[in-house]
Amino acid sequence: MSRRIVLSLAAAVVVLGGAGAFAFAHTGEQPLSLTQSTARYTAPDGGRDGSLTFTTEVTSASGVKDAKDVKDVKVLAWPAKSSFAKDGLTAKDMAAVESAVCEPSGEDTLRCTYTTPVSGADAAESPRGTWHVAVLVEAANGTTTLDNKAADFTVA
């Protein structure tokens, strides 16, 4: 082989190897995504508390192997007729809210669930109408995903 061909092949290997390493690193830093998000609201009835249960699946392009890949999943229910509708929610707004519990679900997915009781007093003070569930997911690598309207439910 001529020296020119060998140098061209070596340059191609370096370029392709670098591109592959970049693609691999870039995929590893992709934010986590939420799928299959649902909210179920049960109003208090008589002397029994109601509840709000939110579930979502967390995945990423590089795969979520276990709960260690996800640092935290914060959940906040908010009424559609609130200041958040106008101003929008931020990660800062989500900092002090409660977290969901996540468990492996399938090969590259975590299923996260958040449940909270709703007392009769809570329901009486809550605005009627549509509510949204916001979710902030923080990956172990520091990337975050915020979905202000991951799921909806109605308080009648």
mmCIF file with all atom_site columns, C-alpha atoms in Angstrom:
data_model
loop_
_atom_site.group_PDB
_atom_site.id
_atom_site.type_symbol
_atom_site.label_atom_id
_atom_site.label_alt_id
_atom_site.label_comp_id
_atom_site.label_asym_id
_atom_site.label_entity_id
_atom_site.label_seq_id
_atom_site.pdbx_PDB_ins_code
_atom_site.Cartn_x
_atom_site.Cartn_y
_atom_site.Cartn_z
_atom_site.occupancy
_atom_site.B_iso_or_equiv
_atom_site.pdbx_formal_charge
_atom_site.auth_seq_id
_atom_site.auth_comp_id
_atom_site.auth_asym_id
_atom_site.auth_atom_id
_atom_site.pdbx_PDB_model_num
ATOM 1   C CA . MET A 1 1   ? 0.000   0.000  0.000  1.00 0.00 ? 1   MET A CA 1
ATOM 2   C CA . SER A 1 2   ? 1.174   3.450  -0.717 1.00 0.00 ? 2   SER A CA 1
ATOM 3   C CA . ARG A 1 3   ? 1.975   5.772  2.114  1.00 0.00 ? 3   ARG A CA 1
ATOM 4   C CA . ARG A 1 4   ? -0.774  8.167  0.953  1.00 0.00 ? 4   ARG A CA 1
ATOM 5   C CA . ILE A 1 5   ? -3.482  5.460  1.274  1.00 0.00 ? 5   ILE A CA 1
ATOM 6   C CA . VAL A 1 6   ? -2.255  4.432  4.712  1.00 0.00 ? 6   VAL A CA 1
ATOM 7   C CA . LEU A 1 7   ? -2.319  8.055  5.924  1.00 0.00 ? 7   LEU A CA 1
ATOM 8   C CA . SER A 1 8   ? -5.816  8.554  4.451  1.00 0.00 ? 8   SER A CA 1
ATOM 9   C CA . LEU A 1 9   ? -7.087  5.413  6.159  1.00 0.00 ? 9   LEU A CA 1
ATOM 10  C CA . ALA A 1 10  ? -5.514  6.471  9.458  1.00 0.00 ? 10  ALA A CA 1
ATOM 11  C CA . ALA A 1 11  ? -7.113  9.914  9.183  1.00 0.00 ? 11  ALA A CA 1
ATOM 12  C CA . ALA A 1 12  ? -10.487 8.339  8.386  1.00 0.00 ? 12  ALA A CA 1
ATOM 13  C CA . VAL A 1 13  ? -10.245 6.065  11.422 1.00 0.00 ? 13  VAL A CA 1
ATOM 14  C CA . VAL A 1 14  ? -9.432  9.032  13.659 1.00 0.00 ? 14  VAL A CA 1
ATOM 15  C CA . VAL A 1 15  ? -12.291 11.123 12.243 1.00 0.00 ? 15  VAL A CA 1
ATOM 16  C CA . LEU A 1 16  ? -14.838 8.302  12.408 1.00 0.00 ? 16  LEU A CA 1
ATOM 17  C CA . GLY A 1 17  ? -13.660 7.246  15.858 1.00 0.00 ? 17  GLY A CA 1
ATOM 18  C CA . GLY A 1 18  ? -13.941 10.822 17.094 1.00 0.00 ? 18  GLY A CA 1
ATOM 19  C CA . ALA A 1 19  ? -17.415 11.192 15.607 1.00 0.00 ? 19  ALA A CA 1
ATOM 20  C CA . GLY A 1 20  ? -18.488 7.925  17.229 1.00 0.00 ? 20  GLY A CA 1
ATOM 21  C CA . ALA A 1 21  ? -17.111 8.996  20.595 1.00 0.00 ? 21  ALA A CA 1
ATOM 22  C CA . PHE A 1 22  ? -18.897 12.345 20.270 1.00 0.00 ? 22  PHE A CA 1
ATOM 23  C CA . ALA A 1 23  ? -22.171 10.635 19.371 1.00 0.00 ? 23  ALA A CA 1
ATOM 24  C CA . PHE A 1 24  ? -21.793 8.249  22.308 1.00 0.00 ? 24  PHE A CA 1
ATOM 25  C CA . ALA A 1 25  ? -20.993 11.077 24.741 1.00 0.00 ? 25  ALA A CA 1
ATOM 26  C CA . HIS A 1 26  ? -23.811 13.216 23.342 1.00 0.00 ? 26  HIS A CA 1
ATOM 27  C CA . THR A 1 27  ? -26.309 10.362 23.709 1.00 0.00 ? 27  THR A CA 1
ATOM 28  C CA . GLY A 1 28  ? -25.165 9.816  27.294 1.00 0.00 ? 28  GLY A CA 1
ATOM 29  C CA . GLU A 1 29  ? -25.984 13.438 28.122 1.00 0.00 ? 29  GLU A CA 1
ATOM 30  C CA . GLN A 1 30  ? -29.453 13.459 26.564 1.00 0.00 ? 30  GLN A CA 1
ATOM 31  C CA . PRO A 1 31  ? -32.114 14.573 29.021 1.00 0.00 ? 31  PRO A CA 1
ATOM 32  C CA . LEU A 1 32  ? -34.469 12.014 30.423 1.00 0.00 ? 32  LEU A CA 1
ATOM 33  C CA . SER A 1 33  ? -37.902 11.839 28.843 1.00 0.00 ? 33  SER A CA 1
ATOM 34  C CA . LEU A 1 34  ? -41.321 11.149 30.332 1.00 0.00 ? 34  LEU A CA 1
ATOM 35  C CA . THR A 1 35  ? -43.867 8.841  28.735 1.00 0.00 ? 35  THR A CA 1
ATOM 36  C CA . GLN A 1 36  ? -47.133 7.197  29.740 1.00 0.00 ? 36  GLN A CA 1
ATOM 37  C CA . SER A 1 37  ? -47.876 9.933  32.311 1.00 0.00 ? 37  SER A CA 1
ATOM 38  C CA . THR A 1 38  ? -51.261 9.642  34.025 1.00 0.00 ? 38  THR A CA 1
ATOM 39  C CA . ALA A 1 39  ? -52.984 11.288 36.976 1.00 0.00 ? 39  ALA A CA 1
ATOM 40  C CA . ARG A 1 40  ? -55.884 9.782  38.910 1.00 0.00 ? 40  ARG A CA 1
ATOM 41  C CA . TYR A 1 41  ? -57.778 11.981 41.347 1.00 0.00 ? 41  TYR A CA 1
ATOM 42  C CA . THR A 1 42  ? -60.287 10.491 43.759 1.00 0.00 ? 42  THR A CA 1
ATOM 43  C CA . ALA A 1 43  ? -62.340 13.017 45.726 1.00 0.00 ? 43  ALA A CA 1
ATOM 44  C CA . PRO A 1 44  ? -62.908 12.497 49.449 1.00 0.00 ? 44  PRO A CA 1
ATOM 45  C CA . ASP A 1 45  ? -66.209 10.780 50.140 1.00 0.00 ? 45  ASP A CA 1
ATOM 46  C CA . GLY A 1 46  ? -67.988 10.933 53.468 1.00 0.00 ? 46  GLY A CA 1
ATOM 47  C CA . GLY A 1 47  ? -65.386 10.456 56.170 1.00 0.00 ? 47  GLY A CA 1
ATOM 48  C CA . ARG A 1 48  ? -62.812 8.873  53.852 1.00 0.00 ? 48  ARG A CA 1
ATOM 49  C CA . ASP A 1 49  ? -59.883 10.752 52.355 1.00 0.00 ? 49  ASP A CA 1
ATOM 50  C CA . GLY A 1 50  ? -59.443 10.885 48.620 1.00 0.00 ? 50  GLY A CA 1
ATOM 51  C CA . SER A 1 51  ? -56.111 10.722 46.812 1.00 0.00 ? 51  SER A CA 1
ATOM 52  C CA . LEU A 1 52  ? -54.060 11.884 43.887 1.00 0.00 ? 52  LEU A CA 1
ATOM 53  C CA . THR A 1 53  ? -51.882 9.295  42.184 1.00 0.00 ? 53  THR A CA 1
ATOM 54  C CA . PHE A 1 54  ? -49.512 10.234 39.377 1.00 0.00 ? 54  PHE A CA 1
ATOM 55  C CA . THR A 1 55  ? -47.422 7.734  37.412 1.00 0.00 ? 55  THR A CA 1
ATOM 56  C CA . THR A 1 56  ? -44.909 8.225  34.624 1.00 0.00 ? 56  THR A CA 1
ATOM 57  C CA . GLU A 1 57  ? -42.205 6.259  32.883 1.00 0.00 ? 57  GLU A CA 1
ATOM 58  C CA . VAL A 1 58  ? -38.706 7.744  32.712 1.00 0.00 ? 58  VAL A CA 1
ATOM 59  C CA . THR A 1 59  ? -36.450 6.787  29.800 1.00 0.00 ? 59  THR A CA 1
ATOM 60  C CA . SER A 1 60  ? -33.415 8.160  27.975 1.00 0.00 ? 60  SER A CA 1
ATOM 61  C CA . ALA A 1 61  ? -31.661 7.601  24.662 1.00 0.00 ? 61  ALA A CA 1
ATOM 62  C CA . SER A 1 62  ? -28.802 5.870  26.497 1.00 0.00 ? 62  SER A CA 1
ATOM 63  C CA . GLY A 1 63  ? -31.164 3.777  28.627 1.00 0.00 ? 63  GLY A CA 1
ATOM 64  C CA . VAL A 1 64  ? -32.109 3.987  32.271 1.00 0.00 ? 64  VAL A CA 1
ATOM 65  C CA . LYS A 1 65  ? -30.577 0.952  33.909 1.00 0.00 ? 65  LYS A CA 1
ATOM 66  C CA . ASP A 1 66  ? -31.786 1.497  37.466 1.00 0.00 ? 66  ASP A CA 1
ATOM 67  C CA . ALA A 1 67  ? -32.950 4.120  39.935 1.00 0.00 ? 67  ALA A CA 1
ATOM 68  C CA . LYS A 1 68  ? -29.331 5.312  40.365 1.00 0.00 ? 68  LYS A CA 1
ATOM 69  C CA . ASP A 1 69  ? -29.507 6.882  36.874 1.00 0.00 ? 69  ASP A CA 1
ATOM 70  C CA . VAL A 1 70  ? -32.227 9.217  38.151 1.00 0.00 ? 70  VAL A CA 1
ATOM 71  C CA . LYS A 1 71  ? -31.350 11.521 41.025 1.00 0.00 ? 71  LYS A CA 1
ATOM 72  C CA . ASP A 1 72  ? -34.870 12.805 41.705 1.00 0.00 ? 72  ASP A CA 1
ATOM 73  C CA . VAL A 1 73  ? -38.387 13.039 40.286 1.00 0.00 ? 73  VAL A CA 1
ATOM 74  C CA . LYS A 1 74  ? -40.349 15.967 41.747 1.00 0.00 ? 74  LYS A CA 1
ATOM 75  C CA . VAL A 1 75  ? -44.136 16.202 41.310 1.00 0.00 ? 75  VAL A CA 1
ATOM 76  C CA . LEU A 1 76  ? -46.439 19.212 41.732 1.00 0.00 ? 76  LEU A CA 1
ATOM 77  C CA . ALA A 1 77  ? -50.177 19.419 41.037 1.00 0.00 ? 77  ALA A CA 1
ATOM 78  C CA . TRP A 1 78  ? -51.330 22.928 40.167 1.00 0.00 ? 78  TRP A CA 1
ATOM 79  C CA . PRO A 1 79  ? -54.676 24.459 39.146 1.00 0.00 ? 79  PRO A CA 1
ATOM 80  C CA . ALA A 1 80  ? -54.973 25.593 35.530 1.00 0.00 ? 80  ALA A CA 1
ATOM 81  C CA . LYS A 1 81  ? -56.361 28.928 36.768 1.00 0.00 ? 81  LYS A CA 1
ATOM 82  C CA . SER A 1 82  ? -53.297 29.978 38.758 1.00 0.00 ? 82  SER A CA 1
ATOM 83  C CA . SER A 1 83  ? -50.274 32.239 38.383 1.00 0.00 ? 83  SER A CA 1
ATOM 84  C CA . PHE A 1 84  ? -48.303 29.270 37.015 1.00 0.00 ? 84  PHE A CA 1
ATOM 85  C CA . ALA A 1 85  ? -50.559 29.275 33.935 1.00 0.00 ? 85  ALA A CA 1
ATOM 86  C CA . LYS A 1 86  ? -49.476 32.844 33.177 1.00 0.00 ? 86  LYS A CA 1
ATOM 87  C CA . ASP A 1 87  ? -45.895 32.874 34.422 1.00 0.00 ? 87  ASP A CA 1
ATOM 88  C CA . GLY A 1 88  ? -44.942 29.232 33.836 1.00 0.00 ? 88  GLY A CA 1
ATOM 89  C CA . LEU A 1 89  ? -43.272 26.869 36.266 1.00 0.00 ? 89  LEU A CA 1
ATOM 90  C CA . THR A 1 90  ? -39.504 26.727 36.654 1.00 0.00 ? 90  THR A CA 1
ATOM 91  C CA . ALA A 1 91  ? -37.113 24.215 38.152 1.00 0.00 ? 91  ALA A CA 1
ATOM 92  C CA . LYS A 1 92  ? -36.748 26.644 41.070 1.00 0.00 ? 92  LYS A CA 1
ATOM 93  C CA . ASP A 1 93  ? -40.505 26.409 41.735 1.00 0.00 ? 93  ASP A CA 1
ATOM 94  C CA . MET A 1 94  ? -40.149 22.639 41.883 1.00 0.00 ? 94  MET A CA 1
ATOM 95  C CA . ALA A 1 95  ? -37.203 22.568 44.315 1.00 0.00 ? 95  ALA A CA 1
ATOM 96  C CA . ALA A 1 96  ? -39.216 22.167 47.520 1.00 0.00 ? 96  ALA A CA 1
ATOM 97  C CA . VAL A 1 97  ? -41.983 19.840 46.286 1.00 0.00 ? 97  VAL A CA 1
ATOM 98  C CA . GLU A 1 98  ? -42.339 16.149 47.090 1.00 0.00 ? 98  GLU A CA 1
ATOM 99  C CA . SER A 1 99  ? -40.671 13.352 45.157 1.00 0.00 ? 99  SER A CA 1
ATOM 100 C CA . ALA A 1 100 ? -42.047 10.305 43.404 1.00 0.00 ? 100 ALA A CA 1
ATOM 101 C CA . VAL A 1 101 ? -40.823 6.780  44.118 1.00 0.00 ? 101 VAL A CA 1
ATOM 102 C CA . CYS A 1 102 ? -39.178 5.075  41.121 1.00 0.00 ? 102 CYS A CA 1
ATOM 103 C CA . GLU A 1 103 ? -38.704 1.372  40.393 1.00 0.00 ? 103 GLU A CA 1
ATOM 104 C CA . PRO A 1 104 ? -37.234 -0.426 37.351 1.00 0.00 ? 104 PRO A CA 1
ATOM 105 C CA . SER A 1 105 ? -39.868 -1.290 34.763 1.00 0.00 ? 105 SER A CA 1
ATOM 106 C CA . GLY A 1 106 ? -38.568 -3.146 31.759 1.00 0.00 ? 106 GLY A CA 1
ATOM 107 C CA . GLU A 1 107 ? -35.113 -3.030 30.271 1.00 0.00 ? 107 GLU A CA 1
ATOM 108 C CA . ASP A 1 108 ? -34.454 0.727  29.993 1.00 0.00 ? 108 ASP A CA 1
ATOM 109 C CA . THR A 1 109 ? -37.311 2.327  31.916 1.00 0.00 ? 109 THR A CA 1
ATOM 110 C CA . LEU A 1 110 ? -38.199 3.424  35.423 1.00 0.00 ? 110 LEU A CA 1
ATOM 111 C CA . ARG A 1 111 ? -41.815 3.695  36.527 1.00 0.00 ? 111 ARG A CA 1
ATOM 112 C CA . CYS A 1 112 ? -42.250 6.544  38.987 1.00 0.00 ? 112 CYS A CA 1
ATOM 113 C CA . THR A 1 113 ? -45.301 6.913  41.216 1.00 0.00 ? 113 THR A CA 1
ATOM 114 C CA . TYR A 1 114 ? -46.394 9.750  43.447 1.00 0.00 ? 114 TYR A CA 1
ATOM 115 C CA . THR A 1 115 ? -49.403 9.371  45.739 1.00 0.00 ? 115 THR A CA 1
ATOM 116 C CA . THR A 1 116 ? -50.782 11.836 48.255 1.00 0.00 ? 116 THR A CA 1
ATOM 117 C CA . PRO A 1 117 ? -53.948 11.775 50.348 1.00 0.00 ? 117 PRO A CA 1
ATOM 118 C CA . VAL A 1 118 ? -56.597 14.459 49.817 1.00 0.00 ? 118 VAL A CA 1
ATOM 119 C CA . SER A 1 119 ? -58.594 15.283 52.943 1.00 0.00 ? 119 SER A CA 1
ATOM 120 C CA . GLY A 1 120 ? -62.087 16.737 52.888 1.00 0.00 ? 120 GLY A CA 1
ATOM 121 C CA . ALA A 1 121 ? -60.649 20.066 54.076 1.00 0.00 ? 121 ALA A CA 1
ATOM 122 C CA . ASP A 1 122 ? -58.043 20.021 51.281 1.00 0.00 ? 122 ASP A CA 1
ATOM 123 C CA . ALA A 1 123 ? -60.721 19.339 48.685 1.00 0.00 ? 123 ALA A CA 1
ATOM 124 C CA . ALA A 1 124 ? -62.993 22.087 50.041 1.00 0.00 ? 124 ALA A CA 1
ATOM 125 C CA . GLU A 1 125 ? -60.172 24.656 49.755 1.00 0.00 ? 125 GLU A CA 1
ATOM 126 C CA . SER A 1 126 ? -59.025 23.539 46.298 1.00 0.00 ? 126 SER A CA 1
ATOM 127 C CA . PRO A 1 127 ? -60.058 25.454 43.188 1.00 0.00 ? 127 PRO A CA 1
ATOM 128 C CA . ARG A 1 128 ? -62.531 23.555 41.012 1.00 0.00 ? 128 ARG A CA 1
ATOM 129 C CA . GLY A 1 129 ? -61.745 22.686 37.423 1.00 0.00 ? 129 GLY A CA 1
ATOM 130 C CA . THR A 1 130 ? -58.724 21.429 35.523 1.00 0.00 ? 130 THR A CA 1
ATOM 131 C CA . TRP A 1 131 ? -55.444 20.794 37.294 1.00 0.00 ? 131 TRP A CA 1
ATOM 132 C CA . HIS A 1 132 ? -52.086 19.943 35.732 1.00 0.00 ? 132 HIS A CA 1
ATOM 133 C CA . VAL A 1 133 ? -49.274 17.812 37.099 1.00 0.00 ? 133 VAL A CA 1
ATOM 134 C CA . ALA A 1 134 ? -45.760 19.203 36.641 1.00 0.00 ? 134 ALA A CA 1
ATOM 135 C CA . VAL A 1 135 ? -42.753 16.902 36.812 1.00 0.00 ? 135 VAL A CA 1
ATOM 136 C CA . LEU A 1 136 ? -39.070 17.740 37.185 1.00 0.00 ? 136 LEU A CA 1
ATOM 137 C CA . VAL A 1 137 ? -36.681 14.870 36.544 1.00 0.00 ? 137 VAL A CA 1
ATOM 138 C CA . GLU A 1 138 ? -33.035 15.229 37.453 1.00 0.00 ? 138 GLU A CA 1
ATOM 139 C CA . ALA A 1 139 ? -30.625 12.661 36.060 1.00 0.00 ? 139 ALA A CA 1
ATOM 140 C CA . ALA A 1 140 ? -27.572 11.497 37.976 1.00 0.00 ? 140 ALA A CA 1
ATOM 141 C CA . ASN A 1 141 ? -25.405 13.290 35.375 1.00 0.00 ? 141 ASN A CA 1
ATOM 142 C CA . GLY A 1 142 ? -27.073 16.635 36.233 1.00 0.00 ? 142 GLY A CA 1
ATOM 143 C CA . THR A 1 143 ? -29.342 17.053 33.213 1.00 0.00 ? 143 THR A CA 1
ATOM 144 C CA . THR A 1 144 ? -32.942 17.973 33.954 1.00 0.00 ? 144 THR A CA 1
ATOM 145 C CA . THR A 1 145 ? -36.298 17.636 32.233 1.00 0.00 ? 145 THR A CA 1
ATOM 146 C CA . LEU A 1 146 ? -39.279 19.779 33.238 1.00 0.00 ? 146 LEU A CA 1
ATOM 147 C CA . ASP A 1 147 ? -42.756 18.993 31.930 1.00 0.00 ? 147 ASP A CA 1
ATOM 148 C CA . ASN A 1 148 ? -45.254 21.556 33.221 1.00 0.00 ? 148 ASN A CA 1
ATOM 149 C CA . LYS A 1 149 ? -48.259 19.600 31.973 1.00 0.00 ? 149 LYS A CA 1
ATOM 150 C CA . ALA A 1 150 ? -47.309 15.939 32.136 1.00 0.00 ? 150 ALA A CA 1
ATOM 151 C CA . ALA A 1 151 ? -50.899 14.949 32.987 1.00 0.00 ? 151 ALA A CA 1
ATOM 152 C CA . ASP A 1 152 ? -54.251 16.558 33.838 1.00 0.00 ? 152 ASP A CA 1
ATOM 153 C CA . PHE A 1 153 ? -57.127 15.807 36.173 1.00 0.00 ? 153 PHE A CA 1
ATOM 154 C CA . THR A 1 154 ? -60.332 17.546 37.215 1.00 0.00 ? 154 THR A CA 1
ATOM 155 C CA . VAL A 1 155 ? -61.455 18.614 40.668 1.00 0.00 ? 155 VAL A CA 1
ATOM 156 C CA . ALA A 1 156 ? -65.246 18.746 40.601 1.00 0.00 ? 156 ALA A CA 1
#
